[in-house]
């Protein structure tokens, strides 16, 4: 079975920190015998390449200098700061629709899997127009938050349309599924992204309640790590420690906030860590 995953951004190199959970999913699908490919946006003119054995097809949508709506920061974070970035999504969507239609005329897929349907559902629609395929749409919750806070009158109707026209709708949590059902009363399958199982042979770790509070993810505004840091400060000196794994554009501001609140060594920002070390972090967390 050939599956094309449509995403806003995807790792550009082995040390890129974008969506490691999605990369792991695709690796495992590929190991299970599925023929996997990724369709995503370019970054400053970057073309097609292969990542971890997976073909990655990138579409151009603007001049190289400003072709950075995604990847380093989320598109909403960029759009808040500049009129140019508020206009870029129109070029992004139109160019993406044209490119994926052309791509799917040359390549046959059994399934088109759209991640983050606002606005990528339009690319899924264009792919199906080029060549029939089953359409799967996964909701992560972030797109629902953006739509709820949007002043665009059509935003909710757009997501309802995206859900109803999909052959299968997936949500990553029961909470997200309930929010999607508010838009469209349709069957939704809940498939959460969880932490990995312990590595074979790993020694069990005894939990005594003294482990740190652990955050793992990309440090962008919408992840709410600033709220976590502020909550830790409110608990006072007797509160738990916080361990932050991951990197991103918000890291300097978060480290400054932790210093400002006097957290000292109670808040540790470790950046990206190797996979096995990450499993150890999960094991000893509170």
Short mmCIF file of C-alpha atoms in Angstrom, two decimals:
data_model
loop_
_atom_site.label_atom_id
_atom_site.label_comp_id
_atom_site.label_asym_id
_atom_site.label_seq_id
_atom_site.Cartn_x
_atom_site.Cartn_y
_atom_site.Cartn_z
CA UNK A 1 0.00 0.00 0.00
CA UNK A 2 1.34 3.42 -0.99
CA UNK A 3 0.63 6.28 1.43
CA UNK A 4 1.41 9.97 0.97
CA UNK A 5 1.59 11.96 4.22
CA UNK A 6 0.82 15.66 3.77
CA UNK A 7 2.40 17.84 6.48
CA UNK A 8 3.30 21.51 7.01
CA UNK A 9 6.92 20.80 7.90
CA UNK A 10 9.30 17.85 8.08
CA UNK A 11 12.93 17.37 9.20
CA UNK A 12 15.48 18.81 6.80
CA UNK A 13 18.42 16.86 8.22
CA UNK A 14 19.23 14.22 10.82
CA UNK A 15 19.69 16.79 13.61
CA UNK A 16 16.41 18.62 12.93
CA UNK A 17 13.97 18.59 15.87
CA UNK A 18 10.71 18.81 13.92
CA UNK A 19 7.95 16.28 14.77
CA UNK A 20 10.09 13.34 16.01
CA UNK A 21 6.91 11.42 16.90
CA UNK A 22 5.73 11.66 13.27
CA UNK A 23 9.12 10.54 12.01
CA UNK A 24 8.96 7.53 14.34
CA UNK A 25 5.46 6.67 13.10
CA UNK A 26 6.57 6.79 9.46
CA UNK A 27 9.67 4.70 10.16
CA UNK A 28 7.55 2.01 11.80
CA UNK A 29 4.99 2.04 9.00
CA UNK A 30 7.81 1.66 6.49
CA UNK A 31 9.30 -1.22 8.51
CA UNK A 32 5.86 -2.87 8.48
CA UNK A 33 5.93 -2.93 4.68
CA UNK A 34 4.04 0.23 3.73
CA UNK A 35 5.39 2.37 0.90
CA UNK A 36 5.61 5.79 2.58
CA UNK A 37 6.27 9.25 1.13
CA UNK A 38 5.98 12.78 2.54
CA UNK A 39 4.67 15.90 0.81
CA UNK A 40 5.59 19.14 2.56
CA UNK A 41 6.71 22.73 2.07
CA UNK A 42 10.15 23.92 1.06
CA UNK A 43 12.38 25.90 3.41
CA UNK A 44 14.43 28.66 1.74
CA UNK A 45 14.41 26.86 -1.59
CA UNK A 46 15.13 23.36 -0.29
CA UNK A 47 14.19 20.69 -2.80
CA UNK A 48 13.24 17.02 -2.68
CA UNK A 49 15.38 14.64 -0.64
CA UNK A 50 15.33 11.36 1.27
CA UNK A 51 15.11 11.28 5.07
CA UNK A 52 15.59 8.00 6.96
CA UNK A 53 14.80 6.12 3.75
CA UNK A 54 11.57 8.10 3.22
CA UNK A 55 11.15 10.18 0.03
CA UNK A 56 10.32 13.80 0.93
CA UNK A 57 8.75 15.96 -1.79
CA UNK A 58 8.87 19.71 -1.12
CA UNK A 59 6.90 22.42 -2.90
CA UNK A 60 8.13 25.97 -3.47
CA UNK A 61 5.73 28.78 -2.58
CA UNK A 62 7.71 32.05 -2.49
CA UNK A 63 11.09 33.70 -2.99
CA UNK A 64 13.89 31.81 -1.24
CA UNK A 65 14.63 34.61 1.26
CA UNK A 66 11.09 34.61 2.68
CA UNK A 67 10.32 30.94 2.21
CA UNK A 68 10.41 30.29 5.95
CA UNK A 69 6.77 30.43 7.02
CA UNK A 70 7.24 26.98 8.56
CA UNK A 71 10.00 24.82 10.08
CA UNK A 72 11.96 27.21 12.36
CA UNK A 73 8.77 28.56 13.92
CA UNK A 74 5.10 27.71 13.57
CA UNK A 75 3.20 29.64 10.92
CA UNK A 76 0.88 31.34 13.48
CA UNK A 77 3.91 32.60 15.43
CA UNK A 78 5.38 34.10 12.25
CA UNK A 79 2.07 35.59 11.18
CA UNK A 80 1.64 37.49 14.44
CA UNK A 81 4.79 39.51 13.78
CA UNK A 82 4.60 40.61 10.15
CA UNK A 83 2.09 41.59 7.47
CA UNK A 84 4.14 39.68 4.88
CA UNK A 85 3.79 36.46 6.87
CA UNK A 86 0.06 37.09 7.27
CA UNK A 87 -0.21 37.14 3.46
CA UNK A 88 2.14 34.21 2.80
CA UNK A 89 -0.40 31.47 3.69
CA UNK A 90 -2.36 32.30 0.53
CA UNK A 91 0.73 31.66 -1.63
CA UNK A 92 1.53 28.60 0.49
CA UNK A 93 -1.89 27.00 -0.06
CA UNK A 94 -2.23 27.82 -3.76
CA UNK A 95 1.30 26.65 -4.57
CA UNK A 96 0.79 23.52 -2.48
CA UNK A 97 -2.46 22.64 -4.25
CA UNK A 98 -0.90 23.07 -7.69
CA UNK A 99 2.20 21.09 -6.73
CA UNK A 100 0.39 18.16 -5.10
CA UNK A 101 -2.01 17.87 -8.01
CA UNK A 102 0.94 17.66 -10.39
CA UNK A 103 2.73 15.21 -8.07
CA UNK A 104 -0.26 12.87 -7.77
CA UNK A 105 -0.70 12.77 -11.53
CA UNK A 106 2.82 11.35 -11.75
CA UNK A 107 2.67 9.11 -8.67
CA UNK A 108 -0.15 6.78 -7.67
CA UNK A 109 -1.10 6.49 -3.98
CA UNK A 110 -3.70 4.33 -2.29
CA UNK A 111 -4.07 6.71 0.67
CA UNK A 112 -3.56 10.45 1.16
CA UNK A 113 -3.02 11.16 4.87
CA UNK A 114 -3.47 14.84 5.78
CA UNK A 115 -1.99 16.01 9.08
CA UNK A 116 -3.18 19.41 10.43
CA UNK A 117 -6.18 19.95 8.12
CA UNK A 118 -6.22 23.72 8.56
CA UNK A 119 -5.30 24.49 5.81
CA UNK A 120 -3.82 21.25 4.44
CA UNK A 121 -7.26 19.73 3.79
CA UNK A 122 -7.19 21.78 0.59
CA UNK A 123 -4.05 19.94 -0.51
CA UNK A 124 -5.74 16.64 0.24
CA UNK A 125 -8.70 17.70 -1.87
CA UNK A 126 -6.39 18.70 -4.75
CA UNK A 127 -4.57 15.35 -4.52
CA UNK A 128 -7.85 13.46 -4.82
CA UNK A 129 -8.87 15.58 -7.79
CA UNK A 130 -5.68 14.54 -9.56
CA UNK A 131 -6.13 10.83 -8.91
CA UNK A 132 -8.65 8.93 -6.74
CA UNK A 133 -7.34 7.76 -3.36
CA UNK A 134 -8.67 7.19 0.13
CA UNK A 135 -8.37 10.26 2.37
CA UNK A 136 -7.37 10.12 6.05
CA UNK A 137 -7.34 13.30 8.14
CA UNK A 138 -5.66 13.59 11.54
CA UNK A 139 -6.61 16.36 13.98
CA UNK A 140 -4.01 17.36 16.58
CA UNK A 141 -5.96 20.01 18.48
CA UNK A 142 -3.77 22.97 17.53
CA UNK A 143 -5.83 23.65 14.41
CA UNK A 144 -9.00 23.64 16.53
CA UNK A 145 -7.46 26.18 18.90
CA UNK A 146 -6.50 28.44 15.99
CA UNK A 147 -9.98 28.20 14.51
CA UNK A 148 -11.67 29.00 17.83
CA UNK A 149 -9.51 32.10 18.18
CA UNK A 150 -9.88 33.12 14.54
CA UNK A 151 -11.95 36.06 13.32
CA UNK A 152 -12.44 34.32 9.97
CA UNK A 153 -16.14 33.42 9.67
CA UNK A 154 -15.51 30.42 7.42
CA UNK A 155 -12.85 28.73 9.59
CA UNK A 156 -15.20 26.44 11.55
CA UNK A 157 -17.14 25.54 8.40
CA UNK A 158 -13.87 24.73 6.65
CA UNK A 159 -12.81 22.23 9.32
CA UNK A 160 -16.29 20.68 9.33
CA UNK A 161 -16.04 20.27 5.55
CA UNK A 162 -12.56 18.72 5.91
CA UNK A 163 -13.82 16.20 8.46
CA UNK A 164 -16.96 15.21 6.55
CA UNK A 165 -15.23 14.60 3.24
CA UNK A 166 -12.56 12.34 4.75
CA UNK A 167 -12.85 8.56 4.48
CA UNK A 168 -11.38 8.25 7.97
CA UNK A 169 -10.90 10.89 10.69
CA UNK A 170 -8.33 10.43 13.46
CA UNK A 171 -7.87 12.47 16.64
CA UNK A 172 -4.89 12.18 18.97
CA UNK A 173 -7.01 12.34 22.14
CA UNK A 174 -10.58 11.86 23.29
CA UNK A 175 -10.71 15.59 24.09
CA UNK A 176 -9.70 16.48 20.53
CA UNK A 177 -12.23 13.99 19.16
CA UNK A 178 -15.00 15.65 21.19
CA UNK A 179 -14.02 19.05 19.78
CA UNK A 180 -14.12 17.71 16.22
CA UNK A 181 -17.57 16.22 16.86
CA UNK A 182 -18.79 19.71 17.79
CA UNK A 183 -18.01 20.63 14.17
CA UNK A 184 -19.16 17.43 12.46
CA UNK A 185 -21.09 14.51 13.94
CA UNK A 186 -19.04 11.74 12.34
CA UNK A 187 -17.16 8.61 13.50
CA UNK A 188 -13.70 9.50 14.81
CA UNK A 189 -10.94 7.09 15.73
CA UNK A 190 -8.75 8.12 18.68
CA UNK A 191 -5.10 7.14 18.20
CA UNK A 192 -2.86 8.86 20.77
CA UNK A 193 0.86 9.41 20.37
CA UNK A 194 2.31 7.92 23.54
CA UNK A 195 5.75 7.58 25.04
CA UNK A 196 7.69 4.55 23.85
CA UNK A 197 7.73 1.27 25.72
CA UNK A 198 10.86 0.55 27.80
CA UNK A 199 13.80 -0.66 25.73
CA UNK A 200 14.35 -4.45 25.82
CA UNK A 201 16.44 -5.35 28.85
CA UNK A 202 16.01 -1.96 30.51
CA UNK A 203 16.03 -2.13 34.30
CA UNK A 204 12.78 -1.03 35.96
CA UNK A 205 12.92 2.35 37.69
CA UNK A 206 11.32 2.71 41.11
CA UNK A 207 9.14 5.81 41.37
CA UNK A 208 9.09 7.43 44.81
CA UNK A 209 7.41 10.67 43.79
CA UNK A 210 10.63 12.69 43.82
CA UNK A 211 11.25 12.62 40.07
CA UNK A 212 11.02 15.81 38.02
CA UNK A 213 8.06 17.12 36.11
CA UNK A 214 9.04 16.37 32.51
CA UNK A 215 8.22 18.31 29.34
CA UNK A 216 9.28 16.89 25.98
CA UNK A 217 8.58 18.81 22.80
CA UNK A 218 9.42 21.70 20.53
CA UNK A 219 9.71 24.99 22.38
CA UNK A 220 7.13 27.12 20.61
CA UNK A 221 4.56 29.47 22.14
CA UNK A 222 1.52 27.26 21.62
CA UNK A 223 3.01 24.43 23.72
CA UNK A 224 2.47 26.56 26.85
CA UNK A 225 5.82 25.87 28.54
CA UNK A 226 5.81 29.42 29.96
CA UNK A 227 2.67 28.49 31.89
CA UNK A 228 4.47 25.45 33.28
CA UNK A 229 7.46 27.55 34.40
CA UNK A 230 5.17 30.10 36.08
CA UNK A 231 3.22 27.33 37.83
CA UNK A 232 6.46 25.86 39.17
CA UNK A 233 7.42 29.25 40.64
CA UNK A 234 4.04 29.53 42.39
CA UNK A 235 4.65 26.25 44.20
CA UNK A 236 7.61 27.77 46.02
CA UNK A 237 10.95 26.22 47.05
CA UNK A 238 9.31 22.97 48.15
CA UNK A 239 7.82 22.31 44.72
CA UNK A 240 9.05 19.75 42.19
CA UNK A 241 11.86 20.18 39.71
CA UNK A 242 11.15 20.79 36.02
CA UNK A 243 13.13 19.12 33.25
CA UNK A 244 12.58 20.47 29.73
CA UNK A 245 13.70 18.30 26.81
CA UNK A 246 13.64 19.81 23.33
CA UNK A 247 14.61 22.97 21.53
CA UNK A 248 12.98 25.76 19.59
CA UNK A 249 12.70 29.53 19.13
CA UNK A 250 11.13 30.08 22.58
CA UNK A 251 14.03 28.54 24.52
CA UNK A 252 15.95 31.79 25.28
CA UNK A 253 12.78 33.50 26.51
CA UNK A 254 11.84 30.51 28.67
CA UNK A 255 15.30 30.31 30.23
CA UNK A 256 15.13 34.04 30.94
CA UNK A 257 11.71 33.61 32.54
CA UNK A 258 13.00 30.82 34.78
CA UNK A 259 15.90 33.05 35.91
CA UNK A 260 13.56 36.00 36.46
CA UNK A 261 11.32 33.87 38.69
CA UNK A 262 14.32 32.66 40.70
CA UNK A 263 13.93 28.98 39.90
CA UNK A 264 17.66 28.30 39.76
CA UNK A 265 18.45 24.61 39.27
CA UNK A 266 14.79 23.66 39.80
CA UNK A 267 14.23 24.29 36.06
CA UNK A 268 16.63 22.58 33.67
CA UNK A 269 16.61 23.09 29.89
CA UNK A 270 18.51 20.23 28.30
CA UNK A 271 17.83 20.69 24.61
CA UNK A 272 17.71 17.64 22.38
CA UNK A 273 18.89 14.36 23.92
CA UNK A 274 19.62 10.93 22.35
CA UNK A 275 16.69 8.52 22.10
CA UNK A 276 17.91 6.12 24.80
CA UNK A 277 18.60 8.97 27.21
CA UNK A 278 15.10 10.28 26.53
CA UNK A 279 13.65 6.93 27.60
CA UNK A 280 15.59 7.22 30.86
CA UNK A 281 14.10 10.70 31.37
CA UNK A 282 10.59 9.31 30.92
CA UNK A 283 11.34 6.46 33.32
CA UNK A 284 12.45 8.67 36.20
CA UNK A 285 9.84 11.41 35.74
CA UNK A 286 7.29 11.97 38.48
#
